[in-house]
């Protein structure tokens, strides 16, 4: 089955052709500019292939309520050109095929659960720590939507006692995203975080905030596995620091096989950055078989 | 169908006879003492009825992994006499019928979802604020178990800047339960919280902590409804205070129909204290039909 996958990010759009086994046959990246510039490039890319269905996973917030008049729209995004943009509608005008549609982070966890290191589990969390922070949630064997969709990047966190940064979330100031996103790191450091050594106290704060959020996810969702992705997590030294903070903050309260093997519980993605677009293949496949 | 329901709490055991429509025909409360005293009373109660299946919802932590050698046991409870007690095994010795087994808070949300104000939803949270704090979680149309089961009473919370109480959780000090449970209220006030007027600042702190936890649940689980139960929530003046704090802390970040109608979103139980034992009837029914 020839399937199309479109992962919409704030800086780039990843377009891919693949199949129901998650194999990516062809992939192209298009910069995210205004819709008038970017959408024709996306449409041209996919027109060259005989795709039977397409999966779209987008930055948000997006409208996922199928009965809503704005289903498939990007809604209150901070990216002004894309605010209230009918993303799914514009694609449907060009392609008379079944479409799957979800958040970028739900796409990523779907990739992990279907083809990656979360295969076989029924409950998991994918957390991306990039420019912003987001979570995709899989519970009882399905993606979680609920009232809207999870927005776990904005959970409240206790401040580190030595940390004087104000927090740059425009809504909450010092919520998780305001303290620990890539954008917060840039703002607190004044230079790109990649240029800062591990001896800088910023990484101690970063681990403290991310671990707090992870503790919250564990105690609320009881996930069987947690995958951390996004640009900030390319700094692999953070993984052991975060795991140690999770153990410290948990204070021995829960005893499980997974927490006793925390290096296999809180892990990087196994799909090398393709988890999102591979999740799109699964969204496309599910749309094809249910249509 | 004649069904038995047993809701096991730290201070009392509620035994009930009912049917698959959630109707309670007969109910009796037995104090929770040592198992040697309490268990024979429970067994005698149920022996008098021709029950076809039994649902048990218990305080915990409990082992819910069906393949585990200690499935059905109370595990690391702070109630020493019940620690490592084979609750389900002792009942199964006496009654050769199908059994359903889950946490007390999962029992309560199952009651709400099946017979109460959460009927028809696929994603919800039940939070009990009593001696301790616990959550039952319903996601994608089923109770959440996952790695263990949700233990959302112990999520980290930011301290209120005017609050000097140290927090009495033996594991975490000032986590949610350490700051806002009935036991924390007793300890910080030195008298029963029922005797303290609404002008006491303790209620401002209480709303602040509970609202933070609720924000975390909303952003992580995207529930369609949140029911608050337990002894502390009998103080009904807390509901408008908690709702106002949730709105303030959310900072206008999410816009949904439910948040715009918050008085119908964060609500007391509609089942008048019977939600737990009614959930047990559903556990019993599900066990009967799947056996």
Coordinates of C-alpha atoms in Angstrom, one line a residue:
Chain A
X1 CA 0.0 0.0 0.0
X2 CA 1.5 3.4 -1.0
X3 CA 0.9 5.8 1.8
X4 CA 1.7 9.5 2.3
X5 CA 2.9 11.0 5.6
X6 CA 3.0 14.7 6.5
X7 CA 4.6 15.8 9.7
X8 CA 3.9 19.5 10.2
X9 CA 6.4 21.3 12.5
X10 CA 6.8 25.0 13.3
X11 CA 10.1 25.2 11.3
X12 CA 9.8 22.4 8.8
X13 CA 7.3 20.1 7.1
X14 CA 8.4 16.5 6.5
X15 CA 6.7 14.9 3.5
X16 CA 7.2 11.1 3.0
X17 CA 6.1 8.2 1.0
X18 CA 6.0 4.8 2.7
X19 CA 4.0 1.7 3.4
X20 CA 1.9 0.1 6.2
X21 CA 5.1 -1.5 7.6
X22 CA 6.4 1.9 8.5
X23 CA 9.0 1.7 5.7
X24 CA 9.9 5.2 4.4
X25 CA 10.5 5.0 0.6
X26 CA 11.1 8.7 0.0
X27 CA 11.3 11.7 2.2
X28 CA 11.6 15.5 1.6
X29 CA 11.8 18.4 4.0
X30 CA 10.1 21.8 3.2
X31 CA 10.6 24.9 5.4
X32 CA 7.5 26.1 7.2
X33 CA 6.8 29.6 5.7
X34 CA 3.4 31.1 5.1
X35 CA 0.7 28.7 4.0
X36 CA 0.6 30.3 0.5
X37 CA 4.2 29.4 -0.1
X38 CA 4.4 26.1 1.8
X39 CA 1.2 24.4 0.9
X40 CA 1.7 24.3 -2.9
X41 CA 5.1 22.7 -2.4
X42 CA 3.6 20.0 -0.1
X43 CA 0.8 19.3 -2.6
X44 CA 3.2 19.1 -5.6
X45 CA 5.3 16.6 -3.6
X46 CA 2.5 14.2 -3.0
X47 CA 0.9 14.6 -6.5
X48 CA 3.9 12.7 -7.9
X49 CA 2.9 9.5 -6.1
X50 CA -0.1 7.2 -6.3
X51 CA -0.9 7.4 -2.6
X52 CA -4.0 5.6 -1.3
X53 CA -4.3 7.5 2.0
X54 CA -2.4 10.2 3.9
X55 CA -1.6 10.7 7.6
X56 CA -1.1 14.2 8.9
X57 CA 0.4 15.0 12.3
X58 CA 0.6 18.7 13.1
X59 CA 1.8 21.3 15.6
X60 CA -1.1 22.8 17.4
X61 CA -3.3 23.4 19.1
X62 CA -5.5 21.7 16.4
X63 CA -9.2 20.8 16.3
X64 CA -9.5 17.0 16.4
X65 CA -13.3 16.9 17.1
X66 CA -14.7 15.2 14.0
X67 CA -18.1 16.8 14.4
X68 CA -16.7 20.3 14.8
X69 CA -17.0 22.8 11.9
X70 CA -13.3 23.6 12.3
X71 CA -12.2 19.9 12.4
X72 CA -8.7 19.7 10.8
X73 CA -7.9 23.4 11.5
X74 CA -4.8 24.7 13.3
X75 CA -6.5 26.9 15.9
X76 CA -4.9 29.3 18.4
X77 CA -1.3 28.7 17.3
X78 CA 1.5 31.2 18.2
X79 CA 2.5 30.9 14.5
X80 CA 0.3 33.8 13.2
X81 CA 0.2 32.8 9.5
X82 CA -1.1 29.4 10.4
X83 CA -3.6 30.5 13.0
X84 CA -7.1 29.3 12.0
X85 CA -5.7 27.6 8.9
X86 CA -7.8 24.8 7.5
X87 CA -4.9 22.4 7.0
X88 CA -6.8 19.2 6.4
X89 CA -9.4 21.0 4.2
X90 CA -6.8 22.3 1.9
X91 CA -5.3 18.9 1.5
X92 CA -8.6 17.2 1.0
X93 CA -9.4 19.6 -1.9
X94 CA -6.4 18.2 -3.8
X95 CA -6.5 14.5 -2.8
X96 CA -9.7 12.4 -2.8
X97 CA -8.3 9.8 -0.5
X98 CA -8.8 8.9 3.2
X99 CA -7.0 11.1 5.7
X100 CA -5.8 10.5 9.3
X101 CA -5.2 13.6 11.4
X102 CA -3.6 14.1 14.8
X103 CA -1.1 16.1 16.8
X104 CA 2.6 16.0 16.0
X105 CA 3.4 14.4 19.4
X106 CA 0.5 11.8 19.0
X107 CA 2.1 11.0 15.6
X108 CA 5.4 10.5 17.2
X109 CA 4.1 8.1 19.9
X110 CA 2.1 6.2 17.4
X111 CA 5.3 5.7 15.4
X112 CA 7.0 4.4 18.6
X113 CA 4.1 2.2 19.6
X114 CA 3.7 0.7 16.1
X115 CA 7.3 0.4 14.9
X116 CA 9.7 1.4 17.6
X117 CA 10.7 0.7 21.2
X118 CA 7.2 1.0 22.6
X119 CA 5.9 -1.8 20.4
X120 CA 3.4 -4.0 22.3
X121 CA 2.7 -1.6 25.2
X122 CA -0.8 -0.3 25.9
X123 CA 0.1 2.8 28.0
X124 CA 3.0 5.2 27.1
X125 CA 4.1 8.8 27.0
X126 CA 6.2 10.5 24.3
X127 CA 7.6 13.9 25.4
X128 CA 9.3 16.2 22.9
X129 CA 11.6 18.9 24.3
X130 CA 12.3 21.3 21.5
X131 CA 11.5 24.9 20.9
X132 CA 8.3 24.1 22.9
X133 CA 7.4 21.0 25.0
X134 CA 4.6 18.6 24.2
X135 CA 3.4 15.2 25.0
X136 CA 1.7 12.4 23.0
X137 CA -0.2 10.0 25.2
X138 CA -1.2 6.4 24.4
X139 CA -3.6 4.9 26.9
X140 CA -5.5 1.6 27.0
X141 CA -4.1 0.8 23.5
X142 CA -5.2 4.1 21.7
X143 CA -4.1 7.7 21.3
X144 CA -5.6 10.0 23.9
X145 CA -7.7 12.9 22.7
X146 CA -10.4 13.6 25.3
X147 CA -11.7 17.1 25.8
X148 CA -9.0 18.4 23.4
X149 CA -5.7 16.7 23.4
X150 CA -2.9 16.5 26.0
X151 CA -0.9 19.7 26.4
X152 CA 1.6 18.4 29.0
X153 CA 4.2 20.9 28.2
X154 CA 2.4 23.5 30.3
X155 CA 2.2 21.6 33.6
X156 CA 3.1 23.6 36.8
X157 CA 6.5 22.8 38.2
X158 CA 8.2 23.8 41.5
X159 CA 11.1 26.2 40.9
X160 CA 14.6 25.1 41.6
X161 CA 15.7 27.1 44.7
X162 CA 18.9 28.3 43.0
X163 CA 17.3 29.2 39.7
X164 CA 16.6 32.9 39.1
X165 CA 15.2 32.6 35.5
X166 CA 11.7 34.2 35.3
X167 CA 10.2 31.7 32.8
X168 CA 9.2 32.7 29.3
X169 CA 5.8 31.0 28.8
X170 CA 3.5 33.8 27.5
X171 CA 0.6 32.1 29.3
X172 CA 2.1 30.8 32.6
X173 CA 5.6 32.3 33.0
X174 CA 7.3 29.6 34.9
X175 CA 5.4 26.4 33.9
X176 CA 7.5 23.5 32.5
X177 CA 7.7 25.0 29.0
X178 CA 8.6 28.4 30.4
X179 CA 11.5 27.0 32.4
X180 CA 12.8 24.0 30.3
X181 CA 12.0 24.4 26.6
X182 CA 14.7 25.0 24.0
X183 CA 13.3 28.6 23.7
X184 CA 13.7 29.0 27.5
X185 CA 17.2 27.6 27.4
X186 CA 18.1 30.1 24.6
X187 CA 16.6 33.0 26.6
X188 CA 18.3 32.1 29.9
X189 CA 21.7 31.5 28.3
X190 CA 21.8 34.2 25.6
X191 CA 23.5 31.6 23.4
X192 CA 22.5 28.4 21.8
X193 CA 22.3 25.6 24.5
X194 CA 24.5 23.3 22.3
X195 CA 27.4 25.7 23.0
X196 CA 27.1 25.3 26.7
X197 CA 29.1 22.6 28.6
X198 CA 27.6 20.1 31.0
X199 CA 29.3 21.9 33.9
X200 CA 26.8 24.8 33.5
X201 CA 24.1 24.6 36.3
X202 CA 21.4 25.1 33.6
X203 CA 21.5 21.3 33.0
X204 CA 20.9 20.6 36.7
X205 CA 17.8 22.9 36.5
X206 CA 16.7 21.3 33.2
X207 CA 16.8 17.8 34.7
X208 CA 15.0 18.9 37.8
X209 CA 12.1 20.4 35.8
X210 CA 11.8 17.6 33.2
X211 CA 11.9 15.0 36.0
X212 CA 9.1 16.7 37.9
X213 CA 6.9 16.7 34.8
X214 CA 7.8 13.0 34.3
X215 CA 6.8 12.2 37.9
X216 CA 3.5 13.8 37.2
X217 CA 3.0 11.8 34.1
X218 CA 3.9 8.5 35.9
X219 CA 1.6 9.2 38.8
X220 CA -1.3 10.2 36.5
X221 CA -1.0 7.8 33.6
X222 CA 1.1 4.9 34.9
X223 CA 2.9 4.6 31.5
X224 CA 4.8 1.4 30.8
X225 CA 7.5 3.4 28.9
X226 CA 8.5 7.0 28.4
X227 CA 10.3 8.2 25.3
X228 CA 12.0 11.6 25.2
X229 CA 12.6 13.3 21.9
X230 CA 13.1 16.7 20.4
X231 CA 16.2 18.9 19.8
X232 CA 17.1 19.4 23.5
X233 CA 17.2 15.7 24.1
X234 CA 19.9 15.3 21.5
X235 CA 22.1 16.2 24.5
X236 CA 22.3 12.6 25.6
X237 CA 24.1 13.4 28.9
X238 CA 20.7 14.6 30.0
X239 CA 19.2 11.1 30.1
X240 CA 21.1 9.8 33.2
X241 CA 20.6 13.1 34.9
X242 CA 16.8 13.0 34.4
X243 CA 16.6 9.4 35.5
X244 CA 18.5 10.2 38.7
X245 CA 16.2 13.1 39.4
X246 CA 13.1 11.0 38.8
X247 CA 14.4 8.4 41.3
X248 CA 15.2 11.1 43.8
X249 CA 11.9 12.9 43.5
X250 CA 9.9 9.6 43.6
X251 CA 11.4 9.0 47.1
X252 CA 10.9 5.3 46.9
X253 CA 7.1 5.6 46.8
X254 CA 6.4 3.2 43.9
X255 CA 8.1 -0.1 43.4
X256 CA 7.8 -1.6 39.9
X257 CA 9.9 -3.6 37.6
X258 CA 10.1 -0.6 35.2
X259 CA 11.3 1.8 37.9
X260 CA 13.9 -0.7 39.0
X261 CA 15.2 -0.7 35.4
X262 CA 14.9 3.0 34.8
X263 CA 17.5 3.0 32.0
X264 CA 15.0 0.9 29.9
X265 CA 12.0 3.0 31.1
X266 CA 12.9 6.6 30.3
X267 CA 14.6 6.3 26.9
X268 CA 15.5 8.2 23.7
X269 CA 13.6 7.4 20.5
X270 CA 14.6 4.2 18.7
X271 CA 13.5 5.6 15.3
X272 CA 16.2 8.2 14.8
X273 CA 13.9 11.2 14.2
X274 CA 11.5 9.3 11.8
X275 CA 9.0 8.5 14.6
X276 CA 6.7 11.3 13.6
X277 CA 6.5 10.5 9.9
X278 CA 6.3 6.8 10.7
X279 CA 3.4 7.5 12.9
X280 CA 1.8 9.3 9.9
X281 CA 2.1 6.1 7.9
X282 CA 0.1 4.3 10.6
X283 CA -2.5 7.2 10.7
X284 CA -2.8 6.8 6.9
X285 CA -3.1 3.0 7.1
X286 CA -5.8 3.2 9.8
X287 CA -7.7 5.8 7.7
X288 CA -7.4 3.5 4.6
X289 CA -8.7 0.4 6.3
X290 CA -11.5 2.1 8.1
X291 CA -12.8 4.0 5.0
Chain B
X1 CA -28.5 -10.8 38.5
X2 CA -27.6 -10.7 42.2
X3 CA -24.2 -9.2 42.6
X4 CA -21.9 -8.4 45.6
X5 CA -19.9 -5.3 46.0
X6 CA -17.1 -4.7 48.5
X7 CA -15.5 -1.3 48.8
X8 CA -12.4 -1.6 51.1
X9 CA -11.4 1.6 52.8
X10 CA -8.8 2.3 55.5
X11 CA -11.5 3.0 58.1
X12 CA -14.5 1.0 56.9
X13 CA -15.5 -1.8 54.6
X14 CA -18.8 -1.2 52.7
X15 CA -20.5 -4.5 51.8
X16 CA -23.5 -4.3 49.4
X17 CA -25.9 -6.5 47.4
X18 CA -27.1 -5.1 44.2
X19 CA -27.7 -5.7 40.5
X20 CA -26.2 -4.8 37.1
X21 CA -28.2 -1.6 36.9
X22 CA -26.2 -0.2 39.8
X23 CA -29.2 -0.6 42.2
X24 CA -28.1 -1.2 45.8
X25 CA -30.6 -3.6 47.5
X26 CA -28.8 -3.9 50.8
X27 CA -25.7 -2.3 52.3
X28 CA -23.7 -2.8 55.5
X29 CA -20.6 -1.0 56.9
X30 CA -18.0 -2.9 58.9
X31 CA -15.1 -1.1 60.6
X32 CA -11.6 -1.9 59.2
X33 CA -9.7 -3.6 62.0
X34 CA -7.2 -6.4 61.6
X35 CA -8.0 -8.9 58.8
X36 CA -8.6 -11.7 61.4
X37 CA -11.5 -9.6 62.8
X38 CA -12.8 -7.9 59.7
X39 CA -12.6 -10.7 57.1
X40 CA -15.0 -13.2 58.8
X41 CA -17.6 -10.4 59.2
X42 CA -17.4 -9.6 55.4
X43 CA -17.6 -13.3 54.5
X44 CA -20.6 -13.9 56.8
X45 CA -22.4 -10.9 55.2
X46 CA -22.1 -12.2 51.7
X47 CA -22.8 -15.8 52.6
X48 CA -26.4 -14.8 53.3
X49 CA -27.1 -14.0 49.6
X50 CA -27.0 -16.0 46.4
X51 CA -24.5 -13.7 44.7
X52 CA -23.3 -14.7 41.1
X53 CA -20.2 -12.5 41.1
X54 CA -18.4 -10.0 43.3
X55 CA -16.6 -6.7 42.6
X56 CA -13.9 -5.6 45.0
X57 CA -12.4 -2.1 45.0
X58 CA -9.7 -1.6 47.6
X59 CA -7.3 1.0 49.1
X60 CA -3.8 0.3 48.1
X61 CA -1.3 0.1 46.6
X62 CA -2.6 -3.2 45.4
X63 CA -1.3 -5.7 42.8
X64 CA -3.5 -5.6 39.7
X65 CA -1.2 -7.6 37.4
X66 CA -3.2 -10.8 36.6
X67 CA -0.1 -12.8 35.9
X68 CA 1.7 -11.7 39.1
X69 CA 2.0 -14.3 42.0
X70 CA 0.7 -11.6 44.3
X71 CA -2.3 -10.6 42.1
X72 CA -5.1 -9.4 44.4
X73 CA -2.9 -8.6 47.3
X74 CA -2.7 -5.3 49.2
X75 CA 1.1 -4.6 48.9
X76 CA 3.1 -1.8 50.6
X77 CA 0.2 -0.2 52.5
X78 CA 0.7 2.1 55.4
X79 CA -1.9 0.0 57.2
X80 CA 0.5 -2.5 58.7
X81 CA -2.0 -5.3 59.5
X82 CA -3.1 -5.3 55.9
X83 CA 0.3 -5.1 54.3
X84 CA 0.9 -8.1 51.9
X85 CA -2.6 -9.4 52.7
X86 CA -4.1 -11.7 50.0
X87 CA -7.5 -9.9 50.0
X88 CA -8.8 -11.5 46.8
X89 CA -7.4 -15.0 47.6
X90 CA -9.1 -15.0 51.0
X91 CA -12.5 -14.2 49.4
X92 CA -12.0 -16.7 46.5
X93 CA -11.5 -19.5 49.1
X94 CA -15.0 -18.8 50.3
X95 CA -16.9 -18.0 47.1
X96 CA -16.5 -20.0 43.9
X97 CA -17.8 -17.1 41.7
X98 CA -16.2 -14.7 39.2
X99 CA -14.4 -11.7 40.9
X100 CA -13.6 -8.2 39.6
X101 CA -10.8 -6.4 41.4
X102 CA -9.5 -2.8 41.2
X103 CA -8.4 0.2 43.3
X104 CA -11.0 2.1 45.4
X105 CA -10.7 5.2 43.2
X106 CA -11.0 3.2 40.0
X107 CA -14.2 1.7 41.6
X108 CA -15.5 5.2 42.2
X109 CA -14.9 6.5 38.7
X110 CA -16.4 3.3 37.3
X111 CA -19.5 4.0 39.3
X112 CA -19.6 7.6 38.0
X113 CA -19.0 6.6 34.4
X114 CA -21.6 3.7 34.4
X115 CA -24.4 5.1 36.6
X116 CA -23.5 8.8 37.5
X117 CA -22.7 12.2 36.1
X118 CA -19.9 10.9 33.9
X119 CA -22.2 8.5 32.0
X120 CA -21.3 8.4 28.3
X121 CA -17.8 9.9 28.5
X122 CA -14.6 8.2 27.4
X123 CA -12.1 10.1 29.4
X124 CA -12.5 11.3 33.0
X125 CA -10.8 11.7 36.4
X126 CA -12.2 11.0 39.9
X127 CA -10.2 12.5 42.7
X128 CA -10.8 11.7 46.3
X129 CA -9.6 14.1 48.9
X130 CA -9.9 12.3 52.2
X131 CA -7.4 11.1 54.8
X132 CA -5.2 10.6 51.7
X133 CA -5.6 11.8 48.1
X134 CA -6.1 9.4 45.2
X135 CA -7.3 9.4 41.6
X136 CA -9.2 7.0 39.4
X137 CA -8.6 7.4 35.7
X138 CA -10.8 6.4 32.8
X139 CA -9.2 6.8 29.4
X140 CA -10.4 5.8 25.9
X141 CA -13.4 4.1 27.5
X142 CA -11.6 1.9 30.1
X143 CA -10.0 2.1 33.5
X144 CA -6.3 3.0 33.5
X145 CA -3.9 0.5 35.0
X146 CA -0.7 0.7 33.0
X147 CA 2.6 0.0 34.8
X148 CA 0.8 -0.1 38.2
X149 CA -2.2 2.2 38.6
X150 CA -2.4 6.0 38.9
X151 CA -1.3 7.4 42.2
X152 CA -2.1 11.0 41.4
X153 CA -2.3 12.0 45.0
X154 CA 1.5 12.3 45.2
X155 CA 2.1 14.7 42.3
X156 CA 4.6 17.6 43.0
X157 CA 3.0 21.0 43.6
X158 CA 4.4 24.5 43.9
X159 CA 4.1 25.8 47.5
X160 CA 1.8 28.8 48.2
X161 CA 4.2 31.7 49.0
X162 CA 2.3 32.4 52.3
X163 CA 2.1 28.8 53.4
X164 CA 4.6 27.7 56.1
X165 CA 3.3 24.1 56.6
X166 CA 6.1 21.6 56.0
X167 CA 4.0 18.9 54.4
X168 CA 3.4 15.6 56.0
X169 CA 3.8 13.0 53.3
X170 CA 6.3 10.4 54.6
X171 CA 7.7 9.9 51.1
X172 CA 7.7 13.4 49.6
X173 CA 7.1 15.9 52.3
X174 CA 5.3 18.7 50.4
X175 CA 3.7 16.8 47.5
X176 CA -0.1 17.3 46.9
X177 CA -1.1 14.7 49.6
X178 CA 1.5 16.1 52.0
X179 CA 0.0 19.6 51.7
X180 CA -3.7 19.1 51.0
X181 CA -5.0 15.7 52.3
X182 CA -7.4 15.5 55.3
X183 CA -4.5 14.3 57.3
X184 CA -2.4 17.3 56.3
X185 CA -5.3 19.6 57.2
X186 CA -5.6 18.0 60.6
X187 CA -1.9 18.3 61.2
X188 CA -1.6 21.9 60.1
X189 CA -4.7 23.1 62.0
X190 CA -4.4 20.9 65.2
X191 CA -8.2 20.5 65.1
X192 CA -10.6 18.8 62.8
X193 CA -10.9 20.9 59.5
X194 CA -14.8 20.8 59.8
X195 CA -14.4 23.1 62.8
X196 CA -12.5 25.8 60.9
X197 CA -14.4 28.6 59.2
X198 CA -14.0 29.6 55.5
X199 CA -12.2 32.8 56.6
X200 CA -9.2 30.7 57.6
X201 CA -6.4 31.0 55.0
X202 CA -6.0 27.2 55.0
X203 CA -8.9 27.0 52.4
X204 CA -7.1 29.4 50.1
X205 CA -4.0 27.1 50.2
X206 CA -6.2 24.0 49.8
X207 CA -7.8 25.3 46.6
X208 CA -4.4 26.4 45.3
X209 CA -2.9 22.9 45.7
X210 CA -5.9 21.0 44.5
X211 CA -6.2 23.3 41.4
X212 CA -2.6 22.8 40.5
X213 CA -3.0 19.0 40.6
X214 CA -6.2 19.4 38.5
X215 CA -4.4 21.5 35.9
X216 CA -1.8 18.7 35.7
X217 CA -4.5 16.1 35.1
X218 CA -6.2 18.3 32.5
X219 CA -3.0 18.9 30.6
X220 CA -1.9 15.3 30.8
X221 CA -5.2 13.3 30.3
X222 CA -7.6 15.8 28.7
X223 CA -10.5 14.5 30.7
X224 CA -14.1 15.4 29.6
X225 CA -15.2 15.7 33.3
X226 CA -13.6 15.7 36.7
X227 CA -15.5 14.5 39.8
X228 CA -14.1 15.4 43.3
X229 CA -15.1 13.2 46.2
X230 CA -13.9 12.3 49.7
X231 CA -14.5 13.7 53.1
X232 CA -12.7 17.1 52.5
X233 CA -14.9 17.8 49.5
X234 CA -18.0 17.6 51.7
X235 CA -17.0 21.3 52.3
X236 CA -18.9 22.4 49.3
X237 CA -17.6 26.0 49.5
X238 CA -14.3 24.6 48.1
X239 CA -15.8 23.9 44.7
X240 CA -16.1 27.5 43.5
X241 CA -12.7 28.3 45.0
X242 CA -11.0 25.4 43.2
X243 CA -12.7 26.2 39.9
X244 CA -11.6 29.9 40.2
X245 CA -8.0 28.8 40.9
X246 CA -8.1 26.4 37.9
X247 CA -9.1 29.3 35.7
X248 CA -6.5 31.6 37.1
X249 CA -3.7 29.1 36.8
X250 CA -4.7 28.0 33.3
X251 CA -4.1 31.6 32.2
X252 CA -6.4 31.3 29.2
X253 CA -4.2 28.8 27.5
X254 CA -6.9 26.3 26.6
X255 CA -10.3 27.2 25.1
X256 CA -12.9 24.4 25.3
X257 CA -16.6 24.2 25.8
X258 CA -15.9 22.4 29.1
X259 CA -13.6 25.0 30.5
X260 CA -16.1 27.7 29.5
X261 CA -18.7 25.9 31.6
X262 CA -16.4 25.0 34.4
X263 CA -19.3 24.6 36.9
X264 CA -20.3 21.5 34.9
X265 CA -16.7 20.3 34.4
X266 CA -15.3 20.1 38.0
X267 CA -18.2 18.7 40.0
X268 CA -19.1 16.8 43.1
X269 CA -20.2 13.2 42.8
X270 CA -23.8 12.6 41.8
X271 CA -24.1 9.3 43.5
X272 CA -24.1 10.5 47.1
X273 CA -21.3 8.4 48.4
X274 CA -22.4 5.2 46.7
X275 CA -20.1 5.7 43.7
X276 CA -17.6 3.2 45.0
X277 CA -19.9 0.4 45.8
X278 CA -21.9 1.0 42.6
X279 CA -18.6 0.7 40.7
X280 CA -18.1 -2.6 42.5
X281 CA -21.4 -3.8 41.0
X282 CA -20.1 -3.0 37.5
X283 CA -16.8 -4.8 38.3
X284 CA -18.9 -7.8 39.4
X285 CA -21.1 -7.7 36.3
X286 CA -18.1 -7.4 33.9
X287 CA -16.5 -10.4 35.7
X288 CA -19.7 -12.4 35.4
X289 CA -20.2 -11.8 31.7
X290 CA -16.6 -12.4 30.8
X291 CA -16.3 -15.6 32.8

